[in-house]
Short mmCIF file of C-alpha atoms in Angstrom, two decimals:
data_model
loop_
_atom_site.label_atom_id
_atom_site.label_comp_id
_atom_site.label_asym_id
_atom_site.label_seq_id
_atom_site.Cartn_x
_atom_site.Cartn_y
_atom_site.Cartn_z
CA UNK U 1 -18.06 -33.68 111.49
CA UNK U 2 -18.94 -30.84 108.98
CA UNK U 3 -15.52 -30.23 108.55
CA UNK U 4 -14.80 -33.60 107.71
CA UNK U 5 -17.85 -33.68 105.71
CA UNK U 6 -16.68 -30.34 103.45
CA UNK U 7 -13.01 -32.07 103.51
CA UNK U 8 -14.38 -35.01 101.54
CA UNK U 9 -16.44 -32.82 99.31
CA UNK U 10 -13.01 -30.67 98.19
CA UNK U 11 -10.85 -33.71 97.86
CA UNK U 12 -13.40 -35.52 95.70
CA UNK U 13 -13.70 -31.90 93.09
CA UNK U 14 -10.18 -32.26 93.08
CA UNK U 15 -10.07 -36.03 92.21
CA UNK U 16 -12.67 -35.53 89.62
CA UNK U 17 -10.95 -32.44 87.98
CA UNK U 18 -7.77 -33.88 87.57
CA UNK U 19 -9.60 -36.80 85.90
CA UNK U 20 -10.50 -34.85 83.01
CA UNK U 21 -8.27 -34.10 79.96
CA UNK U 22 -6.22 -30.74 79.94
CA UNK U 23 -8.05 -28.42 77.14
CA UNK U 24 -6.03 -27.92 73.96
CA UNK U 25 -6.38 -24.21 72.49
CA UNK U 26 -6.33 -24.36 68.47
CA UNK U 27 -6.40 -21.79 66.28
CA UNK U 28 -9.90 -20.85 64.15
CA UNK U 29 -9.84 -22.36 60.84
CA UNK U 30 -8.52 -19.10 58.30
CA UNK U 31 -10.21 -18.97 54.40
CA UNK U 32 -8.18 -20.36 51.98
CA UNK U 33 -6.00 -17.60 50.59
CA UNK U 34 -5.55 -17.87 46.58
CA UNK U 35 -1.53 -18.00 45.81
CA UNK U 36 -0.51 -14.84 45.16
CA UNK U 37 0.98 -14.58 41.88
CA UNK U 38 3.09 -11.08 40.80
CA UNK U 39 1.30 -8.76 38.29
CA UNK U 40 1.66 -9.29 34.48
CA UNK U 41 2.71 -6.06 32.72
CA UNK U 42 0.44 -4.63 30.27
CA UNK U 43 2.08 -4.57 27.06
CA UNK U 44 1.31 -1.45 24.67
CA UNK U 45 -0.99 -1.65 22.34
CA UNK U 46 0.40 -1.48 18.60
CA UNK U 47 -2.18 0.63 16.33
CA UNK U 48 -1.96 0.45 12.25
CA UNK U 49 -2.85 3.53 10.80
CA UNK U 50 -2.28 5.00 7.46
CA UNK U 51 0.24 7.91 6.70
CA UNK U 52 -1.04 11.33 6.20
CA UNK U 53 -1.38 11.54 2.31
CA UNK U 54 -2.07 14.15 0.19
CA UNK U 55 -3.57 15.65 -2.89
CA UNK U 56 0.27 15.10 -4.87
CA UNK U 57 0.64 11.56 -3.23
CA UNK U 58 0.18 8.04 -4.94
CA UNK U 59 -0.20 9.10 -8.63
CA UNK U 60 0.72 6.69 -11.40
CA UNK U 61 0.66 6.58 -14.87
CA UNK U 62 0.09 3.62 -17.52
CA UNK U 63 1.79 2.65 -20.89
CA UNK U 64 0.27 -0.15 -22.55
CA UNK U 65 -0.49 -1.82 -26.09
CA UNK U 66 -2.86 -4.20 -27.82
CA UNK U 67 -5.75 -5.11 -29.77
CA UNK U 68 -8.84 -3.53 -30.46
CA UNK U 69 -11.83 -5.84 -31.59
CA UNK U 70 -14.55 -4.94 -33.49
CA UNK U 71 -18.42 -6.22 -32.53
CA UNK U 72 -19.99 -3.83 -34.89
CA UNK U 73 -23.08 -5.01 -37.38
CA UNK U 74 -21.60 -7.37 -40.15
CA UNK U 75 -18.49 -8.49 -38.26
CA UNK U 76 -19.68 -11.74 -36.69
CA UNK U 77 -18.59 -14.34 -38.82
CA UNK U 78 -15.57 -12.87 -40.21
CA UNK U 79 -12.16 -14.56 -39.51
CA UNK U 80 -10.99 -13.18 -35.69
CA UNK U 81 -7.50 -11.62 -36.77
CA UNK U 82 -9.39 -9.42 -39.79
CA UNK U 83 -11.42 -7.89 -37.10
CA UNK U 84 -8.26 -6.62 -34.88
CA UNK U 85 -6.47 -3.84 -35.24
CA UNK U 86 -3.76 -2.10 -32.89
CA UNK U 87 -4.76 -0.10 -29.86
CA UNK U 88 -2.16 1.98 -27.70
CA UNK U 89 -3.49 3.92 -24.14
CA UNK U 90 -1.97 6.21 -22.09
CA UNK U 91 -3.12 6.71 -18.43
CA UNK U 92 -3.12 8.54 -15.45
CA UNK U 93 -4.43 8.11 -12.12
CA UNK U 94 -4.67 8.98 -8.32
CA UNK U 95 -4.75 6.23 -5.61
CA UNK U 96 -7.36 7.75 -2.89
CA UNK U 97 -6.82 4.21 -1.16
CA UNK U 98 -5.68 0.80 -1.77
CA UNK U 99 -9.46 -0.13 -2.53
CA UNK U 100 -10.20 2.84 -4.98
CA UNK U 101 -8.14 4.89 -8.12
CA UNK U 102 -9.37 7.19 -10.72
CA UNK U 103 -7.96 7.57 -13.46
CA UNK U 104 -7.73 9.48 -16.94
CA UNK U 105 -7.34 7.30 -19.78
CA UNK U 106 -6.48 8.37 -23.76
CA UNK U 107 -6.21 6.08 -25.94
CA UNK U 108 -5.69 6.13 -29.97
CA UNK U 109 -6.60 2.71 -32.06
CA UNK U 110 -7.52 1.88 -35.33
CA UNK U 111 -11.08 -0.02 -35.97
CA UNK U 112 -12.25 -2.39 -38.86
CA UNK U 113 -15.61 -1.91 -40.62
CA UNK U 114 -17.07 -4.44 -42.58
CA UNK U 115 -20.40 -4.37 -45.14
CA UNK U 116 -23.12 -6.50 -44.69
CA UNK U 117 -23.23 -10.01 -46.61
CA UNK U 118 -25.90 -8.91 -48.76
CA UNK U 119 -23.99 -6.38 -50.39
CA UNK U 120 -20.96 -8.30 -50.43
CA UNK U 121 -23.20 -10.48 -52.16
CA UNK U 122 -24.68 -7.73 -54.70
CA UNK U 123 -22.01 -5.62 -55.11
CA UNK U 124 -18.83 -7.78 -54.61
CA UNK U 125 -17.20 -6.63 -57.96
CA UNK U 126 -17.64 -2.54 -56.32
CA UNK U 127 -16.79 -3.63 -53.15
CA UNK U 128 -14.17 -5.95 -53.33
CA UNK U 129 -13.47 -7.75 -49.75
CA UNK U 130 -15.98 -5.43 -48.24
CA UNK U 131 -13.18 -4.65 -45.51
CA UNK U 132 -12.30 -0.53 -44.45
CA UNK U 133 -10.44 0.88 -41.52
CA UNK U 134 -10.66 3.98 -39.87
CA UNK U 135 -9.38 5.19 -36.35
CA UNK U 136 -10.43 5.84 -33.18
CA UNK U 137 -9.46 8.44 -30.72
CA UNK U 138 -11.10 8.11 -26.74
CA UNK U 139 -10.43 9.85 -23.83
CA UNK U 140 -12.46 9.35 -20.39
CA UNK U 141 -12.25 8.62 -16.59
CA UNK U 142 -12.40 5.10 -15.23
CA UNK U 143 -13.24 4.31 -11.35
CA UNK U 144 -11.21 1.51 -9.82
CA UNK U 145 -11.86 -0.73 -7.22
CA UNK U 146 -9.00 -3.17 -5.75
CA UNK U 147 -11.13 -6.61 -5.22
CA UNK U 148 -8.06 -7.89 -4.06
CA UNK U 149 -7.81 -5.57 -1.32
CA UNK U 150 -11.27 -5.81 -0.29
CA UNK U 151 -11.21 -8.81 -0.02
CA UNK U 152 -7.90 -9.44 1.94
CA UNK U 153 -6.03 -7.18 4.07
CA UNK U 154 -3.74 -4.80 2.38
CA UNK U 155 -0.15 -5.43 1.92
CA UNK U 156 2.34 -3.46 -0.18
CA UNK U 157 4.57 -6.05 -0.89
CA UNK U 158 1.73 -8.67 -2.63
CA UNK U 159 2.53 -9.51 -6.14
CA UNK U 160 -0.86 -9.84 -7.37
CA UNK U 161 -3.67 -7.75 -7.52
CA UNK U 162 -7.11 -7.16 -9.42
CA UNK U 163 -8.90 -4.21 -10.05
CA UNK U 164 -12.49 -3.78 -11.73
CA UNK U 165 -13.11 -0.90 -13.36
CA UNK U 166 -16.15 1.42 -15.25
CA UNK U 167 -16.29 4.88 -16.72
CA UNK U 168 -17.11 6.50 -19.63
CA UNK U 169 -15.77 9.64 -22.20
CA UNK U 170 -15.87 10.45 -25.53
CA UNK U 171 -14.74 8.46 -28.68
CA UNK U 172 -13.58 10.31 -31.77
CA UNK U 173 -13.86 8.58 -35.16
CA UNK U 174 -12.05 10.00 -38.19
CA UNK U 175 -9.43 8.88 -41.08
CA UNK U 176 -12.02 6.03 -42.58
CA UNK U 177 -10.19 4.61 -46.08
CA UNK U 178 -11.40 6.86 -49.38
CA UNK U 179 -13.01 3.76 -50.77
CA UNK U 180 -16.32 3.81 -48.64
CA UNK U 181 -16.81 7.66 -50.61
CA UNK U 182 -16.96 5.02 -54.01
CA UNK U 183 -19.28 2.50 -51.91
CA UNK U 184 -21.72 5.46 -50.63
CA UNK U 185 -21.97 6.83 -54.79
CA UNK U 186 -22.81 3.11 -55.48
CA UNK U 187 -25.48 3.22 -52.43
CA UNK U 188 -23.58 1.72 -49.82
CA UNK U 189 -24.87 3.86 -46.25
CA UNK U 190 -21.25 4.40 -45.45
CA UNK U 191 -20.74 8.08 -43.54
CA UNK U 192 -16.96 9.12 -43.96
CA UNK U 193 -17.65 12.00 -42.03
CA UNK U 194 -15.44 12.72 -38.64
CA UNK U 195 -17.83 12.32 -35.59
CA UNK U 196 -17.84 12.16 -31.69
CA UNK U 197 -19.60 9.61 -29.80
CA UNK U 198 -20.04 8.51 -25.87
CA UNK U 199 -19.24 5.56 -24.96
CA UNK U 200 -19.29 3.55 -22.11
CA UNK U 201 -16.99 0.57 -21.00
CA UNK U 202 -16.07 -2.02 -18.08
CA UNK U 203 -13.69 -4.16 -17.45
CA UNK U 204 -10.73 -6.24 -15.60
CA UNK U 205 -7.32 -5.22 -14.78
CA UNK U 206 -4.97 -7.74 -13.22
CA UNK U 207 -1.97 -6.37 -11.98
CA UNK U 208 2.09 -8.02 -11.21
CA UNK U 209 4.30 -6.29 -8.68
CA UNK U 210 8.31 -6.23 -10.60
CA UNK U 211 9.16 -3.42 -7.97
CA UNK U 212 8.10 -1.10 -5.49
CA UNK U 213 7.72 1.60 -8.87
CA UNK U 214 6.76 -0.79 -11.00
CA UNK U 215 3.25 -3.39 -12.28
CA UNK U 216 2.84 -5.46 -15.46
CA UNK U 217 -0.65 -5.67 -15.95
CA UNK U 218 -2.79 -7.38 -18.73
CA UNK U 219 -6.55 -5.85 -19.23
CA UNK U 220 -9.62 -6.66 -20.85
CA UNK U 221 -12.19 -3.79 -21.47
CA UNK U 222 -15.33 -3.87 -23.27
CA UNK U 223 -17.25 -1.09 -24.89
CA UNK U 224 -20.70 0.24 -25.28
CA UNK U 225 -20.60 2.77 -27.92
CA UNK U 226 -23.26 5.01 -30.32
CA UNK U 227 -24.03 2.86 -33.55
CA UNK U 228 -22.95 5.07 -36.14
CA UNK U 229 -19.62 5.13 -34.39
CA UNK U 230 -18.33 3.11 -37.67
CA UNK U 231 -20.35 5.65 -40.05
CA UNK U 232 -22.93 3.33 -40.50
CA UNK U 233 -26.53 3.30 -38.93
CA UNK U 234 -28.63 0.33 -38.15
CA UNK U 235 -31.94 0.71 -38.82
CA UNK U 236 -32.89 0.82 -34.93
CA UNK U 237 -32.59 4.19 -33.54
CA UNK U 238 -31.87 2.53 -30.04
CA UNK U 239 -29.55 0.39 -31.30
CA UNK U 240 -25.68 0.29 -30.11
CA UNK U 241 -22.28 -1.08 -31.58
CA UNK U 242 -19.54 -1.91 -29.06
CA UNK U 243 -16.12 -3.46 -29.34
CA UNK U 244 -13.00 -4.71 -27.29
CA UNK U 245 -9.66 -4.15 -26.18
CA UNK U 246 -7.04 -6.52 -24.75
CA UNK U 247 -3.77 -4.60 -23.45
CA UNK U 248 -0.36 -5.36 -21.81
CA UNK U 249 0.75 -2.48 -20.00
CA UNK U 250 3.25 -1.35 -17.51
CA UNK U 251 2.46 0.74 -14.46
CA UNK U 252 4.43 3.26 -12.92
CA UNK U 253 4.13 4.43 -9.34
CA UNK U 254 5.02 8.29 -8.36
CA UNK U 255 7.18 9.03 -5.87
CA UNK U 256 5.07 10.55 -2.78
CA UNK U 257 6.63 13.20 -0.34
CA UNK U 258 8.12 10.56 1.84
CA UNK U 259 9.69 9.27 -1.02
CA UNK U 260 8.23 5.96 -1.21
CA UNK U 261 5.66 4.80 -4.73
CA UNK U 262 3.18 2.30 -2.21
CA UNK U 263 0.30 2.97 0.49
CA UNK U 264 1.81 2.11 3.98
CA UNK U 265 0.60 1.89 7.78
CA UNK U 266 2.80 3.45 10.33
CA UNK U 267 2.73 1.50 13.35
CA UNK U 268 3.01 3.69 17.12
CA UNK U 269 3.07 2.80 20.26
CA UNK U 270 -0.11 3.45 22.65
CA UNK U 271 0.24 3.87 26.59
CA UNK U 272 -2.82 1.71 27.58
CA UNK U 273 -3.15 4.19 30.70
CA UNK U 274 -4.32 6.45 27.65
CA UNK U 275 -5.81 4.60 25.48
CA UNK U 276 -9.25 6.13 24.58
CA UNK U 277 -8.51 9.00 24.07
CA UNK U 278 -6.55 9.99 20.93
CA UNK U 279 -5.50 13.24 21.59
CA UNK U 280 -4.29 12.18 24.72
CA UNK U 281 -2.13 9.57 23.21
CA UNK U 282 -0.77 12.74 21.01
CA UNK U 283 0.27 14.50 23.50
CA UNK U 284 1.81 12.55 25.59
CA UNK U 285 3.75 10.86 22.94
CA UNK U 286 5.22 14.20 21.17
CA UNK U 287 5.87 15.95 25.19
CA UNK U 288 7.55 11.94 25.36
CA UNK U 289 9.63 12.57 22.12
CA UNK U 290 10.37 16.21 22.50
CA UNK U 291 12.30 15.29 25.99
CA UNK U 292 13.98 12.61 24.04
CA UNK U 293 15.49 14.98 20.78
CA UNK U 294 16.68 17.59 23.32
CA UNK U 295 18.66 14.99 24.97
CA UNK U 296 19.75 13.13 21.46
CA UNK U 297 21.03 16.73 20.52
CA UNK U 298 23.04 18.10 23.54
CA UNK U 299 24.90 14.70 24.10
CA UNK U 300 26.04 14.13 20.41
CA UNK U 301 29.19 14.44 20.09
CA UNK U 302 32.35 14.46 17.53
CA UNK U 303 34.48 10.84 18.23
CA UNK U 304 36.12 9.71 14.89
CA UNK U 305 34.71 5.65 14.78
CA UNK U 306 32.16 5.27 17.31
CA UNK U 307 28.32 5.31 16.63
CA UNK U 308 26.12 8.29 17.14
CA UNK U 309 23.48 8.31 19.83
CA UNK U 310 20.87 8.87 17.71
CA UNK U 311 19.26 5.67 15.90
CA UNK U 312 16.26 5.17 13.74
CA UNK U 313 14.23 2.49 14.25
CA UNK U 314 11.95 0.01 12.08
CA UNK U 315 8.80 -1.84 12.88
CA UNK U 316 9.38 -5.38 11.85
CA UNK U 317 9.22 -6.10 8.11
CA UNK U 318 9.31 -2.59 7.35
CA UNK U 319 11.63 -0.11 5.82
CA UNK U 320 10.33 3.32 5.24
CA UNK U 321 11.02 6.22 7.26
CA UNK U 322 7.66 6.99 9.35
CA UNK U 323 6.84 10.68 10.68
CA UNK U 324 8.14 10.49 13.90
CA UNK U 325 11.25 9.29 12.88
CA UNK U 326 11.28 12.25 10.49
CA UNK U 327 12.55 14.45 13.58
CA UNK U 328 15.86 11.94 14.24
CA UNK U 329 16.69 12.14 11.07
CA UNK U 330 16.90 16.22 11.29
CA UNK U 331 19.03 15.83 14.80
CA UNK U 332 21.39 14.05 12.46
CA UNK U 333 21.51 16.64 9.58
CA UNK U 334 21.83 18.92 11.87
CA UNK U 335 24.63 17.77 13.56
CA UNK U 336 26.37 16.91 10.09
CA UNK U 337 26.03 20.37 9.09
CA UNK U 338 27.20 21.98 12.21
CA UNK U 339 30.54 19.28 11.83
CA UNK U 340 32.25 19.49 8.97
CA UNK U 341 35.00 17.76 9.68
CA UNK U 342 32.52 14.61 10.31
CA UNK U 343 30.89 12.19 7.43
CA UNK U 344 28.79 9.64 8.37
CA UNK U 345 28.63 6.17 7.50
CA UNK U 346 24.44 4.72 7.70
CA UNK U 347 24.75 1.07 8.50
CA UNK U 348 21.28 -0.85 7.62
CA UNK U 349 20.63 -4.36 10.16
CA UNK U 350 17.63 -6.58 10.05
CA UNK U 351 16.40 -9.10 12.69
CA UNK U 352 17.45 -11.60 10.95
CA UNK U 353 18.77 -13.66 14.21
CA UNK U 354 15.57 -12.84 15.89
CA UNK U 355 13.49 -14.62 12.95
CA UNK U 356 11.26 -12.38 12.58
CA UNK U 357 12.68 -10.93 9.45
CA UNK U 358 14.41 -12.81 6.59
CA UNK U 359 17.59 -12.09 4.88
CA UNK U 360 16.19 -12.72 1.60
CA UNK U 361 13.52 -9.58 1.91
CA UNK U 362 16.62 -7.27 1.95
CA UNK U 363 15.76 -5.15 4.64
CA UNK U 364 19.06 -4.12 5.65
CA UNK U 365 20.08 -2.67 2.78
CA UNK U 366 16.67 -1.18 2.02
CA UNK U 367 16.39 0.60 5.41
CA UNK U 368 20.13 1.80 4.61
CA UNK U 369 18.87 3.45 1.46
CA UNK U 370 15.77 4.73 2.61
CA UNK U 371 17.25 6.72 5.19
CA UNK U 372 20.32 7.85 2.70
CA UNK U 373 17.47 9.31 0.46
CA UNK U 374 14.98 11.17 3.17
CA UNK U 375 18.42 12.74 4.45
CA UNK U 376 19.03 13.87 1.32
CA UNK U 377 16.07 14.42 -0.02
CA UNK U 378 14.32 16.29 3.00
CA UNK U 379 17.41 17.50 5.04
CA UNK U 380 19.64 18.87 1.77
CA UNK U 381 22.53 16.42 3.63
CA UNK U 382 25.71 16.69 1.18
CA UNK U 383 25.69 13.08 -0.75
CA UNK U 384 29.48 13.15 -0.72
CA UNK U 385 29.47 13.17 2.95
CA UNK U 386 26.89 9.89 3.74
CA UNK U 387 27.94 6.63 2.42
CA UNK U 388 26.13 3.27 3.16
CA UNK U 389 26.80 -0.27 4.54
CA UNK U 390 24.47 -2.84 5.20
CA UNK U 391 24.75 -6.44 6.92
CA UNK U 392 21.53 -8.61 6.06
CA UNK U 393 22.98 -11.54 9.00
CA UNK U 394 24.49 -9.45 11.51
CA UNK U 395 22.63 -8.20 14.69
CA UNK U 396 21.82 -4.44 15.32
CA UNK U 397 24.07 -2.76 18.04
CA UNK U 398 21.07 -1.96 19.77
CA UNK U 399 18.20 -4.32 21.66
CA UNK U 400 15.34 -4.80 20.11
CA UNK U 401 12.15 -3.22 21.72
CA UNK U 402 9.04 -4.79 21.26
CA UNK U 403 8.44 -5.27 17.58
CA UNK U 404 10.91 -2.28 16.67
CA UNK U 405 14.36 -2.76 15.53
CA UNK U 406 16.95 -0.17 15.75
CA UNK U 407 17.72 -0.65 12.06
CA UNK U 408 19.72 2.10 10.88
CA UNK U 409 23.06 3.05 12.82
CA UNK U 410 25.45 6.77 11.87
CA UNK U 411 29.32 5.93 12.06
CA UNK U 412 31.22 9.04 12.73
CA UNK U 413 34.43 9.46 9.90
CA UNK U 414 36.81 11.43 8.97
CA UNK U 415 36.04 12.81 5.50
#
């Protein structure tokens, strides 16, 4: 009976286990895993900074021509073109930056002097027109400041610019007309004598880029000046004369020892694993460019037609021949010199078909030149041996990199 009894109890477990559902393992719900998505590269960093300059660099000098105006005592009133006479200067002057010149300016002009109404009045039959001239010799220094370029960011290539501008010097007045000795006898306070005065003076000069050498410039000056600078004294001790010049000049840039007349930025390339630290970036970029000219020189070799290994590239827009490309340009001489039997043709490109430059800025041809001159210029390269062609549309033989264009290519000829 017990067994039955236990029998029963088994077979009913058995009925009731089967009864339930079979368990269904699942997994544990896993985070949500963001899609992965491959690493951007870190492009370089491009830095502007300016080229080493020095003391000898970014002189210029100034022609220009006008009208002096006379504001002395007794002139108002008097018809404008009777109290203008012809002004010449001659100046020159040192860029320290694009924001700031000095500069040494001489200047000769003649002046017009005029007696007072009440002796015109009194003594008209002595005096006649009461008119004299006499002339003027100044030389001082003038401080310039580019409001153009303090204003805006600098660029070598604008056509306009306007510079403010104050100094001071000396002014010498001599050679006044014989008649004021006849006025002075009659008692007329006219001193004939030769005397030098300070003088002070501000003014505008706006400046027109023709060329890369050359501005036309119009300026305006005014003067503050002792008052017996016309030989005749008010009756103020404290009191001043002053006058005005208007002048159209031309100014002309000096060549600097890269051979370019403008301020430019050279534009490198900064690892951003080293960027920070400055001399870091030095070194690694000369140890980075050292490895590179030993390899430029030992595979250059003589084949009559093909291109050389060596290139020199541009940063876009530009032209000039920056300091690091300074060494390429020696590999070249020097492999001119040690052939002979080898001329070179330097083609200029542009990127043109990558339009980022334009044809019409002539950068092919100017990158051409530019190189042609530092070669000669720096490297004593033989001008009969270097001849250049220059394709404004066509594409450089080489990729561009980044924003630099290999812009300048050497053809091996025969001579």
């Amino acid at each position: 009976m017990k067994r039955l009894s236990l029998l029963l109890a088994l077979s009913m477990c058995v009925l009731l286990l089967g009864a339930q559902k079979p368990y269904k393992w699942k997994a544990p719900k896993q985070p949500k895993r963001p899609k992965w998505e491959a690493p951007k590269p870190e492009l370089p960093e491009v830095i502007d900074v300016w080229r080493p300059y020095g003391l000898a660099d970014n002189w210029f000098i100034e022609l220009s021509g006008g009208a002096s105006i006379s504001m002395a005592e007794n002139m108002s009133g008097h018809d404008f073109l009777k109290v203008c006479a012809p002004a010449f200067d001659l100046g020159l002057g040192k860029s320290f930056s694009p924001k700031w010149a000095t500069r040494l300016a001489v200047s000769y002009k003649k002046q017009k002097g005029w007696v007072s109404s009440q002796v015109l009045e009194s003594m008209a039959p002595l005096v006649g027109d009461g008119d004299y001239d006499f002339k003027m010799v100044s030389a001082g220094l003038d401080e310039m400041f580019s409001i153009t370029d303090w204003l805006c960011p600098y660029n070598e290539k604008r056509l306009f610019n306007l510079q403010l501008f104050v100094g001071g010097g000396f002014n010498y007045s001599f050679g006044f007309d014989d008649k004021v000795k006849r006025w002075y006898r009659y008692g007329y306070p006219v001193d004939d004598s030769d005397r030098v005065n300070v003088y002070v003076r501000g003014g505008v000069n706006m400046q027109y880029r023709l060329s890369d050498v050359t501005d036309l410039f119009v300026q305006g000056a005014y003067y503050w000046v002792d008052d017996n600078y016309n030989g005749v004294r008010h009756s103020s001790k404290s009191a001043f004369d002053s006058f005005a010049d208007v002048m159209l000049g031309v100014r002309i840039h000096l060549m600097d020892h890269y051979g370019d007349y403008r301020y430019y930025k050279v534009r490198r390339w900064e690892a951003s694993s080293l960027r920070g630290s400055e001399s870091k970036v030095s070194d690694y970029l000369n140890s980075e460019l050292q490895e590179e000219y030993q390899v430029l020189e030992n595979v250059e070799k003589v084949a009559y037609g093909e291109l050389m290994k060596t290139r020199i590239s541009f940063y876009v827009d530009r032209y000039f021949v920056n300091d690091s490309q300074m060494e390429f340009l020696r590999i070249v001489a020097d492999f001119v010199k040690k052939h002979p039997d080898v001329n070179l043709i330097v083609k200029g490109y542009s990127g043109a078909s990558a339009k980022k430059e334009s044809p019409t800025m002539h950068l092919a041809q100017r990158r051409a030149e530019s190189v042609k001159k530092a070669l000669l210029r720096y490297y004593g390269v033989d001008p009969s041996r270097i001849d250049i062609e220059f394709d404004e549309q066509a594409v450089a033989p080489f990729p561009m990199v980044g924003e630099w264009i290999d812009g300048v290519v050497f053809q091996m000829v025969e001579p």
